[in-house]
Tab-separated table of C-alpha atoms in Angstrom:
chain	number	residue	atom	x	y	z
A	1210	UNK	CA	35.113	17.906	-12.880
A	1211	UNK	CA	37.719	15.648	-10.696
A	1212	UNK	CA	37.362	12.382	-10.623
A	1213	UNK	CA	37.688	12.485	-6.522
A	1214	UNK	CA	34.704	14.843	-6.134
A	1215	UNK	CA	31.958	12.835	-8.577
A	1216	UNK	CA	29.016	11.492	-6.652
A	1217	UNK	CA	29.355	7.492	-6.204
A	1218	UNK	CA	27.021	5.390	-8.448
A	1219	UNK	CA	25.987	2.166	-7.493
A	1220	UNK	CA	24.126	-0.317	-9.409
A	1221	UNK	CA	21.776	-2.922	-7.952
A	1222	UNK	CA	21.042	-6.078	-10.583
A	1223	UNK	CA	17.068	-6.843	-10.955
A	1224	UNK	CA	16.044	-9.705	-8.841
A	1225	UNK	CA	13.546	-12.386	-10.692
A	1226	UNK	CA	11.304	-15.085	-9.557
A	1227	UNK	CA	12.323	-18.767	-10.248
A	1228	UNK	CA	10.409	-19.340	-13.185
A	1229	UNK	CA	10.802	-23.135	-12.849
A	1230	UNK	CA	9.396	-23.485	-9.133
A	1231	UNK	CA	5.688	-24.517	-8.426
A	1232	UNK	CA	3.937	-24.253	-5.427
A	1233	UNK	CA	4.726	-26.528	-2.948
A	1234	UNK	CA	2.047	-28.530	-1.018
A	1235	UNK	CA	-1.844	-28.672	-1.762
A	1236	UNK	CA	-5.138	-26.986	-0.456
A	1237	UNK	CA	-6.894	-27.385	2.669
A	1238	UNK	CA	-9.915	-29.287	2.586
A	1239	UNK	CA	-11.488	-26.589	4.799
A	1240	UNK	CA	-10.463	-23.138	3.516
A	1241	UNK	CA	-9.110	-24.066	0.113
A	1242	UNK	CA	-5.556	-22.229	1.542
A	1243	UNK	CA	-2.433	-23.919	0.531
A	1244	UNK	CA	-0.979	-26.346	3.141
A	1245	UNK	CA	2.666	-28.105	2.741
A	1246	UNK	CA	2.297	-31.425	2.469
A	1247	UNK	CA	5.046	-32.129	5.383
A	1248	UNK	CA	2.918	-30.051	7.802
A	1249	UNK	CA	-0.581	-31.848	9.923
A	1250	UNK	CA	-2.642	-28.715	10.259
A	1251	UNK	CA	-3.321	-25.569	8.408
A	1252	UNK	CA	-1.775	-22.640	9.063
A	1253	UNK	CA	-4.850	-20.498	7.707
A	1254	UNK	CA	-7.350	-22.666	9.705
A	1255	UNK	CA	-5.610	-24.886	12.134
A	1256	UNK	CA	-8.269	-27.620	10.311
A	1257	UNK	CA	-6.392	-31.029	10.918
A	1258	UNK	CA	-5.429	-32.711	7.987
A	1259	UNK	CA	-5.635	-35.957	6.576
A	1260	UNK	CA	-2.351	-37.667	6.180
A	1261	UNK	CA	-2.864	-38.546	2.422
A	1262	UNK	CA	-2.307	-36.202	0.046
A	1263	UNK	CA	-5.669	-34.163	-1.393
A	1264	UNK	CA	-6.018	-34.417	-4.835
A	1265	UNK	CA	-6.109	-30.903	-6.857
A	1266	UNK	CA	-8.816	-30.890	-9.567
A	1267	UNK	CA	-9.650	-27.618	-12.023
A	1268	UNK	CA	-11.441	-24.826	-10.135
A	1269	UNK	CA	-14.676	-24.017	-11.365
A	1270	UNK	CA	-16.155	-20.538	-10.391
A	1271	UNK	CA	-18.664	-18.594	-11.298
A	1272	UNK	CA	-18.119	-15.143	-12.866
A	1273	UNK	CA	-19.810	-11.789	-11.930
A	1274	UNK	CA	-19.178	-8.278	-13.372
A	1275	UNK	CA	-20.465	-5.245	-11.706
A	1276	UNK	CA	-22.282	-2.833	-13.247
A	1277	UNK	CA	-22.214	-0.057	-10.765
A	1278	UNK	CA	-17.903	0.200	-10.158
A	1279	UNK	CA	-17.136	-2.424	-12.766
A	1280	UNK	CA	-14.956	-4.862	-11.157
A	1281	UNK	CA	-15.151	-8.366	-12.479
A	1282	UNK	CA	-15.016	-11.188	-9.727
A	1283	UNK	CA	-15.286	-14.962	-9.449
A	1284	UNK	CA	-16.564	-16.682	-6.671
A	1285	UNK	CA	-18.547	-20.584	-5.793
A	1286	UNK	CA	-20.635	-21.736	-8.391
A	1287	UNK	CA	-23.174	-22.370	-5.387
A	1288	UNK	CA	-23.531	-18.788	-4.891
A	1289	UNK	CA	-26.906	-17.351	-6.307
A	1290	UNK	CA	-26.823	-13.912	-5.494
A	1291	UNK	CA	-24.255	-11.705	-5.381
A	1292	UNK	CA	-23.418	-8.404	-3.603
A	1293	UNK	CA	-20.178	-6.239	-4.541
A	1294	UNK	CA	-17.564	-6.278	-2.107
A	1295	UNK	CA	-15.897	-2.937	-3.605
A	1296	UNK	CA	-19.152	-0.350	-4.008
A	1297	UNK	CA	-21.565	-2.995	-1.961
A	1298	UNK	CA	-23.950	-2.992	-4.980
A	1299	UNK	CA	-26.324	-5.811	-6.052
A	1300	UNK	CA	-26.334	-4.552	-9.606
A	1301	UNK	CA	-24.246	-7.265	-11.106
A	1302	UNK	CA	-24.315	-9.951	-14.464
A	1303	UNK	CA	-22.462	-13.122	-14.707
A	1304	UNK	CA	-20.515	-12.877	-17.692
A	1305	UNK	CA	-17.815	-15.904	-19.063
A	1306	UNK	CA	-14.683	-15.636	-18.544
A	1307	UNK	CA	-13.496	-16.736	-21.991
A	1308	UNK	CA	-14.786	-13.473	-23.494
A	1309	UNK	CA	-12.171	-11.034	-21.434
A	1310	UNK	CA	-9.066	-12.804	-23.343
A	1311	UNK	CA	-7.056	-11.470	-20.236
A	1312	UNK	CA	-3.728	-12.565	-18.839
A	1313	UNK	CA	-3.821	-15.492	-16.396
A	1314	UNK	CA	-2.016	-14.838	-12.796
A	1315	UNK	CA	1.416	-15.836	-12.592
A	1316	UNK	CA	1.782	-15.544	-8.614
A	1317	UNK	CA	-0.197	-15.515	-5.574
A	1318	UNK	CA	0.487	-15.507	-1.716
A	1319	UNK	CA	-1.949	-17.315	0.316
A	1320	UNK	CA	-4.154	-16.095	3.114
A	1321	UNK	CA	-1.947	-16.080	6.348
A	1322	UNK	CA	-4.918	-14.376	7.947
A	1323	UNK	CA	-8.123	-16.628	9.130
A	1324	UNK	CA	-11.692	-15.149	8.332
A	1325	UNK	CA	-12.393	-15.475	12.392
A	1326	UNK	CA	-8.728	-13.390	13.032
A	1327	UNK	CA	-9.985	-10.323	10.419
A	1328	UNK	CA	-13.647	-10.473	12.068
A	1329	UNK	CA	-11.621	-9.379	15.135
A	1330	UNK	CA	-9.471	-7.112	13.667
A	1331	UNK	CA	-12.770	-5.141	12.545
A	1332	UNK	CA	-14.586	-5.574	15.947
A	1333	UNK	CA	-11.500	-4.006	17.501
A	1334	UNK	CA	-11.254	-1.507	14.896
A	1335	UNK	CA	-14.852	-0.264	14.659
A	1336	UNK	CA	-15.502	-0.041	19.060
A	1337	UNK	CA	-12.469	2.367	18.850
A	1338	UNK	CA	-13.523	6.023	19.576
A	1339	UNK	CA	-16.655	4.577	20.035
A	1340	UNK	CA	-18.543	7.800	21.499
A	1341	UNK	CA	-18.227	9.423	18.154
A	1342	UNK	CA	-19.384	6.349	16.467
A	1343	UNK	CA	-23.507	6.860	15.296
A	1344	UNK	CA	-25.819	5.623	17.453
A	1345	UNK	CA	-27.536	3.729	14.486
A	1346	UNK	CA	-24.714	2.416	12.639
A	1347	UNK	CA	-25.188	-1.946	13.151
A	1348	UNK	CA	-21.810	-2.802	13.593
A	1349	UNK	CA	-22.441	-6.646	13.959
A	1350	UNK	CA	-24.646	-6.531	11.023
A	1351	UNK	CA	-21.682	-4.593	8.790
A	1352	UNK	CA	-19.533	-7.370	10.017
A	1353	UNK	CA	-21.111	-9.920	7.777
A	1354	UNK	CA	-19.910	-8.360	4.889
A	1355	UNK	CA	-16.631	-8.633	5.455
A	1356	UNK	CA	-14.998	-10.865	2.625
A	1357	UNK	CA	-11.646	-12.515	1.830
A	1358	UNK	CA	-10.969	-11.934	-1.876
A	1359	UNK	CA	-7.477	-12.000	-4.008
A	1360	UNK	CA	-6.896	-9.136	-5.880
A	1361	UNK	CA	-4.830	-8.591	-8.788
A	1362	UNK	CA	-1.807	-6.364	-8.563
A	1363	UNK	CA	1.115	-5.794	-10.977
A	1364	UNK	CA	4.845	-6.104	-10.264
A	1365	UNK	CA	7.615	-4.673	-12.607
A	1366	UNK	CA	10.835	-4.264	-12.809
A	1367	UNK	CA	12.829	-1.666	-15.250
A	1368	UNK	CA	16.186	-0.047	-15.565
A	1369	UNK	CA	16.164	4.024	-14.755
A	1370	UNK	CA	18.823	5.864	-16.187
A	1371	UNK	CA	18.760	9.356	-15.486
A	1372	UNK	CA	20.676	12.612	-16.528
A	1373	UNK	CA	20.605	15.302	-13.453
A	1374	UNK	CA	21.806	18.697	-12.620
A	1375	UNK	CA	22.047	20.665	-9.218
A	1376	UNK	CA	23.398	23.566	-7.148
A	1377	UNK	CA	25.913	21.861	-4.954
A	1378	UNK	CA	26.497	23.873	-1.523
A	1379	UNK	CA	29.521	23.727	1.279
A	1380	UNK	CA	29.040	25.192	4.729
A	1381	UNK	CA	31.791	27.505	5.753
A	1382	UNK	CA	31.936	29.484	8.896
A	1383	UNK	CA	33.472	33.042	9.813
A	1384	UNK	CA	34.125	35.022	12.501
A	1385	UNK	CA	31.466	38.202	13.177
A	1386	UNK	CA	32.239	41.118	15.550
A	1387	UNK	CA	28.947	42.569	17.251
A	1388	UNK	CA	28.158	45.172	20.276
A	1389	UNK	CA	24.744	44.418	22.457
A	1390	UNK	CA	24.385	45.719	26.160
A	1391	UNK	CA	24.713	43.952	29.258
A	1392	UNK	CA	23.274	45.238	32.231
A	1393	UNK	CA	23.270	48.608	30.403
A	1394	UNK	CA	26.744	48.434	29.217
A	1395	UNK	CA	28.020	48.122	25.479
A	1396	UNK	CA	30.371	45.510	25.380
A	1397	UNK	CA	31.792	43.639	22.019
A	1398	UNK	CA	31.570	39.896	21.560
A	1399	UNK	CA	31.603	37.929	18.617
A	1400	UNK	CA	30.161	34.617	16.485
A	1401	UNK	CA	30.535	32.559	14.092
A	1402	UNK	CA	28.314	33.247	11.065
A	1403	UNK	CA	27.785	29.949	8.540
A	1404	UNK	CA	27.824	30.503	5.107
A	1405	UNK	CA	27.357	28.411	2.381
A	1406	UNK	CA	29.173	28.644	-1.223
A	1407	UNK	CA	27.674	27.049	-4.231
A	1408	UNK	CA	28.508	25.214	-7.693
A	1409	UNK	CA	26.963	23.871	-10.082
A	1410	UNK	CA	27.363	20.011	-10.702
A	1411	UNK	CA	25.259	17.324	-13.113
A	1412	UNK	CA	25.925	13.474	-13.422
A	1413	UNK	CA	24.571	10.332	-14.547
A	1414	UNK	CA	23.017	7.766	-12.273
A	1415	UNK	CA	21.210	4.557	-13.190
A	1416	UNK	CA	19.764	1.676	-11.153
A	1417	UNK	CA	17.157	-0.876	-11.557
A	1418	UNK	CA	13.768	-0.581	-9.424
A	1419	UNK	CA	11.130	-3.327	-8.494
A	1420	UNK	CA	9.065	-3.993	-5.694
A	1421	UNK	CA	5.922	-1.383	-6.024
A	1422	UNK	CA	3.256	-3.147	-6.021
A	1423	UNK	CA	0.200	-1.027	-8.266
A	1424	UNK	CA	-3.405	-2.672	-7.712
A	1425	UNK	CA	-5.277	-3.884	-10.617
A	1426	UNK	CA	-8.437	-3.431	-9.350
A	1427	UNK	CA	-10.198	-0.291	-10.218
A	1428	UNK	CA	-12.759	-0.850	-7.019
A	1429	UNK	CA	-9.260	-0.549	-4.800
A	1430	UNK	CA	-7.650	2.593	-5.828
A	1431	UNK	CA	-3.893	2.318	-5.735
A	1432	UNK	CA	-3.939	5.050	-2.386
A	1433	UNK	CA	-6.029	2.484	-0.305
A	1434	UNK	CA	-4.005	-0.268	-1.908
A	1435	UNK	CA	-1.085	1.333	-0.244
A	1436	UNK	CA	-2.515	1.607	3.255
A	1437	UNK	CA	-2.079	-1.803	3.386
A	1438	UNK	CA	1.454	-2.615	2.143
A	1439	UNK	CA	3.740	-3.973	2.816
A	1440	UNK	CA	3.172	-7.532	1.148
A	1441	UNK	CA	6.437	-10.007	1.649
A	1442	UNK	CA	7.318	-10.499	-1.886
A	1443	UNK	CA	9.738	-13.617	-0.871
A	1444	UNK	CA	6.157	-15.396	-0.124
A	1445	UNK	CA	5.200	-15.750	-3.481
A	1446	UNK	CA	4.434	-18.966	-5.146
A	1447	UNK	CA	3.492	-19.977	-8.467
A	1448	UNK	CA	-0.374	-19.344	-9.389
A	1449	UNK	CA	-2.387	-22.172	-9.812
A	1450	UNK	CA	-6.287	-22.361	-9.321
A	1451	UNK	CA	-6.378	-24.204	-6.080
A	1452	UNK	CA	-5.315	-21.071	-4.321
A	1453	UNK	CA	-8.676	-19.832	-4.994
A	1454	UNK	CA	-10.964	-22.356	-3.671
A	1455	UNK	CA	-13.520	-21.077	-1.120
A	1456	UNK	CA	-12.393	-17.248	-1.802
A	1457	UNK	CA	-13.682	-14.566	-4.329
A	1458	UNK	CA	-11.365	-13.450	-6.760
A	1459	UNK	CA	-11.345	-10.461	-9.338
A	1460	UNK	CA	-9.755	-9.877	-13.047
A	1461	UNK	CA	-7.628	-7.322	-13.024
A	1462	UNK	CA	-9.324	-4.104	-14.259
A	1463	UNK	CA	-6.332	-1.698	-14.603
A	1464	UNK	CA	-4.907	-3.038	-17.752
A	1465	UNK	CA	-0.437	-3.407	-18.105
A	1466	UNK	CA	0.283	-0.246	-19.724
A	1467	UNK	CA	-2.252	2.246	-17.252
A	1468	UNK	CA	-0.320	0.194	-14.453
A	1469	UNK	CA	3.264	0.510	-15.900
A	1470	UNK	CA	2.484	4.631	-16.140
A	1471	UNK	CA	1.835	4.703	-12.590
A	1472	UNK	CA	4.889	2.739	-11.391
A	1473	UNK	CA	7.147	4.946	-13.664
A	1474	UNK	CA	5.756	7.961	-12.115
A	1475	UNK	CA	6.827	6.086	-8.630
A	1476	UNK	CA	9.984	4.538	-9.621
A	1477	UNK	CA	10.716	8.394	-10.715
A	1478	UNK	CA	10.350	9.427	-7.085
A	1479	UNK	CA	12.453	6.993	-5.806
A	1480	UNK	CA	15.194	7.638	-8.728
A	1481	UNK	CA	14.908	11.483	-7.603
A	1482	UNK	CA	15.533	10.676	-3.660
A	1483	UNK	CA	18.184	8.101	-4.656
A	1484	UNK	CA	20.357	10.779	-6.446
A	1485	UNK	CA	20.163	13.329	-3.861
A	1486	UNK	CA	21.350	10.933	-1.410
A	1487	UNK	CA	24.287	10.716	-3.690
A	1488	UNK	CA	24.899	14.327	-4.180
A	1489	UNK	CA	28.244	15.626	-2.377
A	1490	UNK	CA	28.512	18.701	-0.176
A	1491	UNK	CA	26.613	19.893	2.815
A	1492	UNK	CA	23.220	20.612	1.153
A	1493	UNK	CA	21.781	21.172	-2.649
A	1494	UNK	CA	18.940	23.380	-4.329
A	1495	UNK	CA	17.259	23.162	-8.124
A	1496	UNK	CA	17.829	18.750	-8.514
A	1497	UNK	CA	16.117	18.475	-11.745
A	1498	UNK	CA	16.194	14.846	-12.832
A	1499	UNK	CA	15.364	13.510	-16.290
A	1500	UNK	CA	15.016	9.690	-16.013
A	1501	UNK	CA	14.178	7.372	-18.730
A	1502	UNK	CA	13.401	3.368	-18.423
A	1503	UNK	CA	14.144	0.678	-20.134
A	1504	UNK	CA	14.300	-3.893	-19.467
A	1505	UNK	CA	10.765	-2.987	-18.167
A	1506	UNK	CA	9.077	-6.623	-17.446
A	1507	UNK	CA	6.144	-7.386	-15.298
A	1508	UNK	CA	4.467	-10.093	-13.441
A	1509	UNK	CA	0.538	-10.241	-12.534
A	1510	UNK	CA	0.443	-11.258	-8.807
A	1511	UNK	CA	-2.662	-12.240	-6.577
A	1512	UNK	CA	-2.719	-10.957	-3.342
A	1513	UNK	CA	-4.934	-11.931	-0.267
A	1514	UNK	CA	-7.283	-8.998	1.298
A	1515	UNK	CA	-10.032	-9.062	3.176
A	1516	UNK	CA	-12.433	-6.265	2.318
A	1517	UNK	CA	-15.526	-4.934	4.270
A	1518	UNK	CA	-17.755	-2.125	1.994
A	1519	UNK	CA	-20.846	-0.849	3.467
A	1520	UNK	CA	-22.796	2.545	2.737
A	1521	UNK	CA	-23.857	4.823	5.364
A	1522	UNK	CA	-26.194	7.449	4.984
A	1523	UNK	CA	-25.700	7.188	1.039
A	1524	UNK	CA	-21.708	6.999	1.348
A	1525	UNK	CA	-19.288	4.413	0.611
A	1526	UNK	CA	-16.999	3.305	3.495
A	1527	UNK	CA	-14.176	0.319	3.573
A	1528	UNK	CA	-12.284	-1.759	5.483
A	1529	UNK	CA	-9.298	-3.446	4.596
A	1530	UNK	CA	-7.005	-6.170	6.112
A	1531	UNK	CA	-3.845	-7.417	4.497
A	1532	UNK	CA	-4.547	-11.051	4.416
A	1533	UNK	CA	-0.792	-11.909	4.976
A	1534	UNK	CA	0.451	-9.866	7.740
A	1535	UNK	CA	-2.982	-8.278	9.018
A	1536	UNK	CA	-2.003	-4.750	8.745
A	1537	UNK	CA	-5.551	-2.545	8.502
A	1538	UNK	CA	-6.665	0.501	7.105
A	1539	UNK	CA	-10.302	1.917	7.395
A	1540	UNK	CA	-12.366	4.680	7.447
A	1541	UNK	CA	-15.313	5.001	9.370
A	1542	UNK	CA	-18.209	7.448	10.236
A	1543	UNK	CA	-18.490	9.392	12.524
A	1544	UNK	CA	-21.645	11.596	14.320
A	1545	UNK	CA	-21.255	15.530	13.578
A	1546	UNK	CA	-23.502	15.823	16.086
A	1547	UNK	CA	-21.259	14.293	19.086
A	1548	UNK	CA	-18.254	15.938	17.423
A	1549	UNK	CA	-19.933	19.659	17.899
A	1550	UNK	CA	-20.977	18.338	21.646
A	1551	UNK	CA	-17.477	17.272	22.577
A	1552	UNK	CA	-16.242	20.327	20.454
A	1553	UNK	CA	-19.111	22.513	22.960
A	1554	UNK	CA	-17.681	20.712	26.107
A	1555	UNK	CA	-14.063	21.661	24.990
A	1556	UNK	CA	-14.600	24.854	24.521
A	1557	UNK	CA	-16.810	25.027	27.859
A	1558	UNK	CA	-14.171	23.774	29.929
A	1559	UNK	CA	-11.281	25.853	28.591
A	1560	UNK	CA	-13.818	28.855	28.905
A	1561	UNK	CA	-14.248	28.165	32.947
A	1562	UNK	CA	-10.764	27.775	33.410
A	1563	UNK	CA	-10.010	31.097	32.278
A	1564	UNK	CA	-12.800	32.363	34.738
A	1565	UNK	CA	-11.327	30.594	37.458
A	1566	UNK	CA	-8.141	32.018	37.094
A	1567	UNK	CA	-9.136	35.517	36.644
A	1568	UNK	CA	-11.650	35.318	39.937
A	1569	UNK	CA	-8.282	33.594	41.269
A	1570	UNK	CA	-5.719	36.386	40.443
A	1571	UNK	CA	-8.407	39.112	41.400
């Protein structure tokens, strides 16, 4: 194959975090959010702060595991009783922390988003479509269980190289002579007729992926988790425990390698779209794209979310807010009952128009 008609490759170099940088500044005496020390009021809060520094001291938390979706959270040692914010259960053990032997968070992004701001968010959220809403469904009462917690998600990064093949096609055009009638006349015109000719062609490509962001948390499956995106990676900061005062927390429950399958199956995807941007001529047909991976590493990142999980009528609805830009995603029910009215009313109303307009026309 010429060298003038291969597909250009490009090659972007993995990006890594400075592994040398610590978080700058210290938590908030109010919300336990990180504050820079240069700064005189929290930008989770807007709490005033003192001007002297606040001294960080080791996070103690008490450790909960529940037994109905099996997430594993820590929250306030104050707290006696404890409801899941994932599957809103009350079936739950303290367990230590010691015992799990699991990898400690490496970064985190603080909550941008204050408690009061996602309250709203929901309010707004839930009075939308409000006739279809049920009558007996307590809004202000579901409110309360709307929580800010950091969950765990895993970031890698990895090297795809990739072997593909393809039909290659080129649009050409030629000139068609046709009869139709005009105005009961056969005349001749003609048209121009595309065709396309095909080729074969196959390549290499390679390029390194990160960025996907796959949840840890088995009570946020990674579909929800991607309602939410995207999270500014730039924001991230080196973990340490102070992050976590005055918010619940969860261990990661989707161990490394179950998370590393599903970002190859993604960074696959984007491998796949990436090469048939690449591919020359006016269209293609049959890509088939064999991709292997390789300088995979990973970091375990903390991420702030504020989730709301409440049962109605024996199912499981959630809301989510992205604690760092706000973005939402829900679902909420709805009454069958005013659906099959409005449905009735709809179908009522389209019904008398046609009446109308047949007594009209008659």
């Amino acid at each position: 194959m010429p060298e003038s008609t291969r597909p250009e490759i490009t090659r972007t170099e993995p990006t890594s975090h400075d592994q040398t940088h610590a978080p700058a500044g210290v938590p908030c005496p109010a919300c336990g959010a990180p504050v820079d020390t240069s700064t005189h009021f929290c930008n989770a809060c807007g709490t005033r702060l003192d001007e002297r520094p606040v001294e960080t001291a080791e996070l103690v938390q008490r450790h909960f595991r529940c037994e109905n979706c099996g997430s594993e959270l820590a929250t306030d040692p104050e707290q006696r009783s404890f409801v899941c914010p994932f599957c809103d259960s009350t079936y739950v053990v303290e367990y230590s922390p010691e015992a799990t032997g699991r990898q400690r968070p490496e970064f985190v992004i603080g909550f941008a988003v204050t408690p009061e701001e996602a309250k709203e968010k929901f309010r707004r959220w839930i009075a939308d479509n409000t006739w279809f809403r049920p009558g007996d469904l307590h809004s202000a009462k579901v409110e309360q269980k709307l929580k800010g917690i950091y969950l765990p998600f895993w970031s890698f990064t990895m090297l795809a190289r990739s072997s593909w093949s393809a039909s290659i096609g080129e649009y050409w055009y030629r000139t068609e002579t046709y009869t139709t009638t005009v105005n009961g006349k056969t005349v001749t015109r003609t048209r121009q007729v595309r065709e396309t000719e095909w080729w074969p062609l196959r390549g290499l490509h390679h390029n390194y992926y990160s960025g996907y962001l796959v949840s840890g948390s088995r009570g946020l499956p990674q579909g929800q988790a991607d309602r939410i995106k995207p999270f500014y990676l730039a924001a991230l900061s080196r973990y340490e425990p102070y992050y976590l005062a005055g918010w619940l927390s969860e261990e990661y429950s989707v161990v490394r390698e179950d998370a590393l399958a599903v970002c190859r199956q993604e960074f696959c995807r984007w491998e796949q779209e990436n090469i048939a941007q690449f591919l020359p001529g006016d269209t293609y047909s049959n890509l088939a794209v064999s991709s292997e991976f390789s300088r995979e590493s990973s970091d375990l990142v903390l991420l702030p979310i504020y989730l709301l999980s409440y049962r109605y009528r024996d199912k499981l609805y959630q809301f989510l807010v992205n604690g760092q830009t706000g973005r939402i995603a829900g679902d909420k029910p709805v009454s069958r009952v005013r659906i099959a009215v409005a449905v009735g009313i709809g179908v009522a109303l389209v019904a008398l128009v046609g009446l109308v307009v047949i007594f009209a026309s008659g």
